GROMACS .gro file of C-alpha atoms in nm:
model
  262
    1MET     CA    1   3.733   6.871  -4.786
    2GLU     CA    2   3.870   6.572  -4.977
    3VAL     CA    3   3.651   6.266  -4.989
    4ASP     CA    4   3.906   6.037  -4.820
    5ALA     CA    5   3.964   6.286  -4.537
    6PHE     CA    6   3.589   6.325  -4.483
    7ARG     CA    7   3.551   5.945  -4.470
    8ARG     CA    8   3.822   5.915  -4.204
    9LEU     CA    9   3.701   6.206  -3.988
   10PHE     CA   10   3.326   6.141  -4.013
   11PRO     CA   11   3.283   5.773  -4.105
   12LEU     CA   12   2.920   5.743  -3.996
   13ARG     CA   13   2.808   6.052  -4.190
   14PHE     CA   14   3.006   5.929  -4.490
   15HIS     CA   15   2.828   5.592  -4.492
   16GLU     CA   16   2.489   5.748  -4.423
   17HIS     CA   17   2.535   5.927  -4.756
   18ASP     CA   18   2.580   5.582  -4.915
   19LEU     CA   19   2.256   5.470  -4.749
   20LEU     CA   20   2.070   5.758  -4.910
   21GLU     CA   21   2.196   5.624  -5.242
   22SER     CA   22   2.085   5.269  -5.139
   23ILE     CA   23   2.434   5.125  -5.173
   24HIS     CA   24   2.701   4.967  -4.951
   25PRO     CA   25   3.053   5.116  -4.935
   26ASP     CA   26   3.165   4.855  -5.189
   27VAL     CA   27   2.892   4.985  -5.428
   28ARG     CA   28   2.660   4.684  -5.380
   29LYS     CA   29   2.288   4.752  -5.367
   30LEU     CA   30   2.157   4.731  -5.009
   31ARG     CA   31   1.973   4.402  -5.065
   32LYS     CA   32   2.248   4.238  -5.271
   33ALA     CA   33   2.438   3.963  -5.089
   34ARG     CA   34   2.813   3.930  -5.099
   35ASP     CA   35   2.946   3.640  -5.306
   36THR     CA   36   2.940   3.318  -5.101
   37THR     CA   37   3.131   2.994  -5.164
   38LEU     CA   38   3.156   2.670  -4.964
   39ALA     CA   39   3.393   2.384  -5.042
   40LEU     CA   40   3.487   2.105  -4.802
   41ALA     CA   41   3.563   2.294  -4.478
   42LEU     CA   42   3.650   2.626  -4.642
   43ALA     CA   43   3.380   2.894  -4.630
   44ASN     CA   44   3.387   3.237  -4.787
   45ILE     CA   45   3.150   3.535  -4.784
   46GLY     CA   46   3.285   3.842  -4.958
   47CYS     CA   47   3.644   3.880  -4.839
   48THR     CA   48   3.588   3.686  -4.516
   49THR     CA   49   3.735   3.335  -4.532
   50MET     CA   50   3.728   3.059  -4.268
   51LEU     CA   51   3.882   2.713  -4.258
   52ALA     CA   52   3.757   2.449  -4.011
   53ALA     CA   53   3.912   2.116  -3.912
   54ILE     CA   54   3.813   1.831  -3.679
   55LYS     CA   55   4.033   1.582  -3.498
   56MET     CA   56   3.906   1.300  -3.276
   57GLU     CA   57   4.039   1.175  -2.942
   58VAL     CA   58   3.918   0.910  -2.699
   59MET     CA   59   3.793   1.046  -2.366
   60THR     CA   60   3.641   0.910  -2.047
   61PRO     CA   61   3.280   1.035  -2.026
   62THR     CA   62   3.172   1.238  -1.726
   63THR     CA   63   2.960   1.080  -1.454
   64GLU     CA   64   2.682   1.325  -1.539
   65SER     CA   65   2.677   1.215  -1.907
   66PRO     CA   66   2.820   0.862  -1.919
   67ASP     CA   67   2.668   0.791  -2.263
   68GLU     CA   68   2.782   1.108  -2.439
   69GLY     CA   69   3.094   1.241  -2.608
   70CYS     CA   70   3.170   1.609  -2.642
   71ILE     CA   71   3.300   1.879  -2.874
   72VAL     CA   72   3.568   2.135  -2.789
   73ILE     CA   73   3.565   2.449  -3.005
   74ASP     CA   74   3.854   2.691  -3.060
   75PHE     CA   75   3.828   2.991  -3.293
   76HIS     CA   76   4.161   3.135  -3.410
   77MET     CA   77   4.230   3.484  -3.543
   78PRO     CA   78   4.598   3.506  -3.646
   79LEU     CA   79   4.761   3.847  -3.686
   80ILE     CA   80   4.753   3.825  -4.064
   81CYS     CA   81   4.372   3.800  -4.087
   82SER     CA   82   4.281   4.152  -3.974
   83PRO     CA   83   4.429   4.484  -3.853
   84ILE     CA   84   4.212   4.461  -3.538
   85VAL     CA   85   4.418   4.164  -3.410
   86ARG     CA   86   4.708   4.266  -3.189
   87PRO     CA   87   5.004   4.050  -3.083
   88GLY     CA   88   5.028   3.919  -2.729
   89ARG     CA   89   4.673   3.805  -2.655
   90PRO     CA   90   4.372   3.649  -2.831
   91ALA     CA   91   4.136   3.885  -3.010
   92GLU     CA   92   3.821   3.957  -2.810
   93ALA     CA   93   3.610   3.857  -3.110
   94ALA     CA   94   3.770   3.511  -3.110
   95LEU     CA   95   3.651   3.436  -2.756
   96VAL     CA   96   3.301   3.563  -2.831
   97ILE     CA   97   3.265   3.362  -3.152
   98SER     CA   98   3.392   3.042  -2.986
   99LYS     CA   99   3.118   3.078  -2.724
  100GLN     CA  100   2.854   3.159  -2.987
  101LEU     CA  101   2.947   2.853  -3.193
  102SER     CA  102   2.935   2.626  -2.888
  103ASP     CA  103   2.594   2.761  -2.784
  104THR     CA  104   2.459   2.728  -3.139
  105ILE     CA  105   2.569   2.365  -3.179
  106LEU     CA  106   2.408   2.276  -2.846
  107SER     CA  107   2.082   2.471  -2.886
  108SER     CA  108   2.026   2.370  -3.249
  109GLY     CA  109   2.056   1.998  -3.173
  110MET     CA  110   2.285   1.963  -3.475
  111ILE     CA  111   2.473   1.672  -3.319
  112ASN     CA  112   2.343   1.390  -3.102
  113PHE     CA  113   2.626   1.355  -2.851
  114LYS     CA  114   2.514   1.003  -2.764
  115GLU     CA  115   2.639   0.893  -3.106
  116LEU     CA  116   2.991   0.984  -2.991
  117SER     CA  117   2.980   0.721  -2.714
  118PHE     CA  118   3.096   0.364  -2.773
  119VAL     CA  119   3.146   0.215  -2.420
  120SER     CA  120   2.899   0.354  -2.168
  121GLY     CA  121   3.079   0.525  -1.883
  122LYS     CA  122   3.421   0.420  -2.015
  123ALA     CA  123   3.500   0.559  -2.357
  124ALA     CA  124   3.363   0.818  -2.597
  125TRP     CA  125   3.488   1.046  -2.872
  126MET     CA  126   3.598   1.400  -2.802
  127ALA     CA  127   3.590   1.609  -3.120
  128TYR     CA  128   3.828   1.904  -3.133
  129LEU     CA  129   3.688   2.164  -3.372
  130ASP     CA  130   3.934   2.434  -3.481
  131ILE     CA  131   3.823   2.727  -3.698
  132TYR     CA  132   4.087   2.953  -3.851
  133SER     CA  133   4.007   3.300  -3.981
  134LEU     CA  134   4.218   3.341  -4.292
  135ASP     CA  135   4.071   3.682  -4.377
  136ALA     CA  136   3.830   3.881  -4.160
  137ASP     CA  137   3.611   4.140  -4.330
  138GLY     CA  138   3.276   4.126  -4.151
  139ALA     CA  139   3.015   3.858  -4.075
  140LEU     CA  140   3.272   3.651  -3.885
  141PHE     CA  141   3.020   3.434  -3.702
  142ASP     CA  142   2.813   3.369  -4.015
  143VAL     CA  143   3.116   3.244  -4.208
  144ALA     CA  144   3.252   3.048  -3.911
  145LEU     CA  145   2.921   2.864  -3.874
  146LEU     CA  146   2.924   2.777  -4.244
  147ALA     CA  147   3.276   2.637  -4.207
  148VAL     CA  148   3.171   2.432  -3.902
  149VAL     CA  149   2.879   2.272  -4.086
  150ALA     CA  150   3.105   2.203  -4.384
  151ALA     CA  151   3.366   2.042  -4.160
  152PHE     CA  152   3.113   1.807  -4.004
  153SER     CA  153   2.974   1.729  -4.347
  154HIS     CA  154   3.304   1.681  -4.534
  155PHE     CA  155   3.172   1.802  -4.865
  156TYR     CA  156   2.953   2.069  -5.018
  157LEU     CA  157   2.605   2.054  -4.868
  158PRO     CA  158   2.305   1.977  -5.088
  159LEU     CA  159   1.974   2.140  -5.003
  160ASN     CA  160   1.848   1.847  -4.795
  161PHE     CA  161   2.171   1.842  -4.584
  162CYS     CA  162   2.167   1.456  -4.572
  163VAL     CA  163   2.539   1.427  -4.515
  164ALA     CA  164   2.760   1.287  -4.242
  165MET     CA  165   3.114   1.241  -4.120
  166GLN     CA  166   3.263   0.895  -4.063
  167ILE     CA  167   3.361   0.772  -3.718
  168PRO     CA  168   3.632   0.502  -3.728
  169VAL     CA  169   3.594   0.145  -3.605
  170VAL     CA  170   3.748   0.084  -3.261
  171SER     CA  171   3.808  -0.204  -3.021
  172LEU     CA  172   3.938  -0.247  -2.665
  173ASN     CA  173   4.268  -0.432  -2.623
  174ASP     CA  174   4.368  -0.651  -2.327
  175ASP     CA  175   4.477  -0.347  -2.129
  176GLY     CA  176   4.141  -0.179  -2.174
  177ARG     CA  177   4.282   0.078  -2.414
  178VAL     CA  178   4.093   0.187  -2.722
  179VAL     CA  179   4.248   0.088  -3.055
  180VAL     CA  180   4.145   0.232  -3.391
  181VAL     CA  181   4.099  -0.054  -3.640
  182SER     CA  182   4.203  -0.022  -4.003
  183GLU     CA  183   4.025  -0.213  -4.279
  184GLU     CA  184   4.332  -0.440  -4.317
  185ASP     CA  185   4.341  -0.528  -3.946
  186GLY     CA  186   3.967  -0.582  -3.906
  187GLY     CA  187   3.983  -0.959  -3.957
  188LYS     CA  188   4.299  -1.017  -3.749
  189LEU     CA  189   4.189  -0.878  -3.412
  190LYS     CA  190   4.118  -1.116  -3.126
  191CYS     CA  191   3.924  -0.849  -2.936
  192GLU     CA  192   3.562  -0.783  -3.019
  193LEU     CA  193   3.491  -0.458  -3.200
  194VAL     CA  194   3.324  -0.194  -2.985
  195ASN     CA  195   3.142  -0.029  -3.274
  196LYS     CA  196   3.043  -0.264  -3.555
  197GLY     CA  197   3.146  -0.109  -3.885
  198LYS     CA  198   3.203   0.256  -3.963
  199ARG     CA  199   2.921   0.467  -3.824
  200LYS     CA  200   2.813   0.799  -3.961
  201LEU     CA  201   2.751   1.097  -3.739
  202LYS     CA  202   2.435   1.239  -3.892
  203LEU     CA  203   2.360   1.607  -3.864
  204SER     CA  204   2.019   1.613  -3.698
  205SER     CA  205   1.966   1.980  -3.779
  206VAL     CA  206   2.177   2.229  -3.971
  207PRO     CA  207   2.195   2.584  -3.829
  208PHE     CA  208   2.265   2.887  -4.046
  209SER     CA  209   2.285   3.253  -3.954
  210LEU     CA  210   2.270   3.607  -4.086
  211THR     CA  211   2.401   3.917  -3.909
  212TYR     CA  212   2.223   4.250  -3.951
  213ILE     CA  213   2.282   4.611  -3.856
  214LEU     CA  214   1.991   4.822  -3.735
  215HIS     CA  215   2.059   5.188  -3.806
  216LYS     CA  216   1.777   5.443  -3.795
  217ASN     CA  217   1.523   5.321  -4.052
  218TYR     CA  218   1.761   5.074  -4.215
  219ILE     CA  219   1.804   4.700  -4.164
  220LEU     CA  220   2.132   4.612  -4.336
  221ALA     CA  221   2.279   4.268  -4.403
  222TYR     CA  222   2.588   4.125  -4.579
  223LEU     CA  223   2.816   4.359  -4.386
  224THR     CA  224   3.182   4.451  -4.412
  225THR     CA  225   3.414   4.526  -4.120
  226VAL     CA  226   3.388   4.900  -4.188
  227GLU     CA  227   3.010   4.895  -4.158
  228GLU     CA  228   3.016   4.683  -3.843
  229SER     CA  229   3.270   4.910  -3.676
  230ILE     CA  230   3.081   5.238  -3.713
  231MET     CA  231   2.723   5.128  -3.645
  232GLU     CA  232   2.629   5.011  -3.297
  233THR     CA  233   2.333   4.777  -3.318
  234LEU     CA  234   2.421   4.433  -3.457
  235VAL     CA  235   2.179   4.140  -3.445
  236THR     CA  236   2.264   3.782  -3.543
  237VAL     CA  237   1.968   3.554  -3.617
  238VAL     CA  238   2.027   3.176  -3.627
  239LEU     CA  239   1.772   2.941  -3.785
  240ASP     CA  240   1.779   2.567  -3.838
  241SER     CA  241   1.709   2.372  -4.157
  242SER     CA  242   1.336   2.377  -4.069
  243PHE     CA  243   1.352   2.757  -4.045
  244GLN     CA  244   1.287   2.747  -3.671
  245LEU     CA  245   1.455   3.015  -3.458
  246VAL     CA  246   1.762   2.875  -3.277
  247SER     CA  247   1.896   3.196  -3.124
  248LEU     CA  248   1.902   3.572  -3.150
  249TYR     CA  249   2.225   3.740  -3.044
  250LYS     CA  250   2.255   4.116  -2.987
  251PRO     CA  251   2.579   4.246  -2.830
  252GLY     CA  252   2.485   4.590  -2.699
  253GLY     CA  253   2.358   4.881  -2.908
  254LEU     CA  254   2.011   5.029  -2.904
  255VAL     CA  255   1.722   4.856  -2.729
  256LEU     CA  256   1.485   4.689  -2.980
  257ALA     CA  257   1.178   4.860  -2.841
  258TYR     CA  258   0.976   4.871  -3.162
  259ALA     CA  259   0.805   4.565  -3.304
  260SER     CA  260   0.884   4.641  -3.669
  261ALA     CA  261   1.261   4.607  -3.606
  262ILE     CA  262   1.215   4.276  -3.423
   0.00000   0.00000   0.00000
């Protein structure tokens, strides 16, 4: 049987042969990471590429959290990014990753939402975070999280992650509406500034993740779409910048009943 036909008919057996040779399908050694780059809000691991963007809008805080702003996350997978995306409805992976990103930002404490408030009970910032998958070839959540951190940081992260995004200066006009103040208009306003000077939204903690496959006696990382599609047990581990566990996500697959795998 031809090699390509065997790969299509028996994909798991085909890739198990690669495992015996200690290589990935793209001929990488099992412990060799895929090339990773991060610039501004563009993140890339292997052939998977994500672009993140943030826009700000004034909101009225909820009665439950009068001193906090909020973040709304939307993960987009256009048709061009992957063959698994079909026209007519959002990809299932997009909904799952949006929820994962939201949970990770909250549980990691990356952002202090109180810093998004500028008039208690009246006005706060709502940050709309959009992540676009330009090319999807495995490790979607890992790359999306990198893009999110880059977007909130605005430039390539150094090791100490001491970076921040700027929040503009605002004031309230006579009608009680929020006005964004430019540097030129700062000295001309009659109304008192709500936030004195440009503040910086510091990242309290920076989460990062790695997705693994557990298959028989193998623990495989730096995965492609092909590997993820034919092996059942995926585990995503999220740590913060202090290497504390933020979350462990396992969508189905085999039960982790043995301590060595955990």
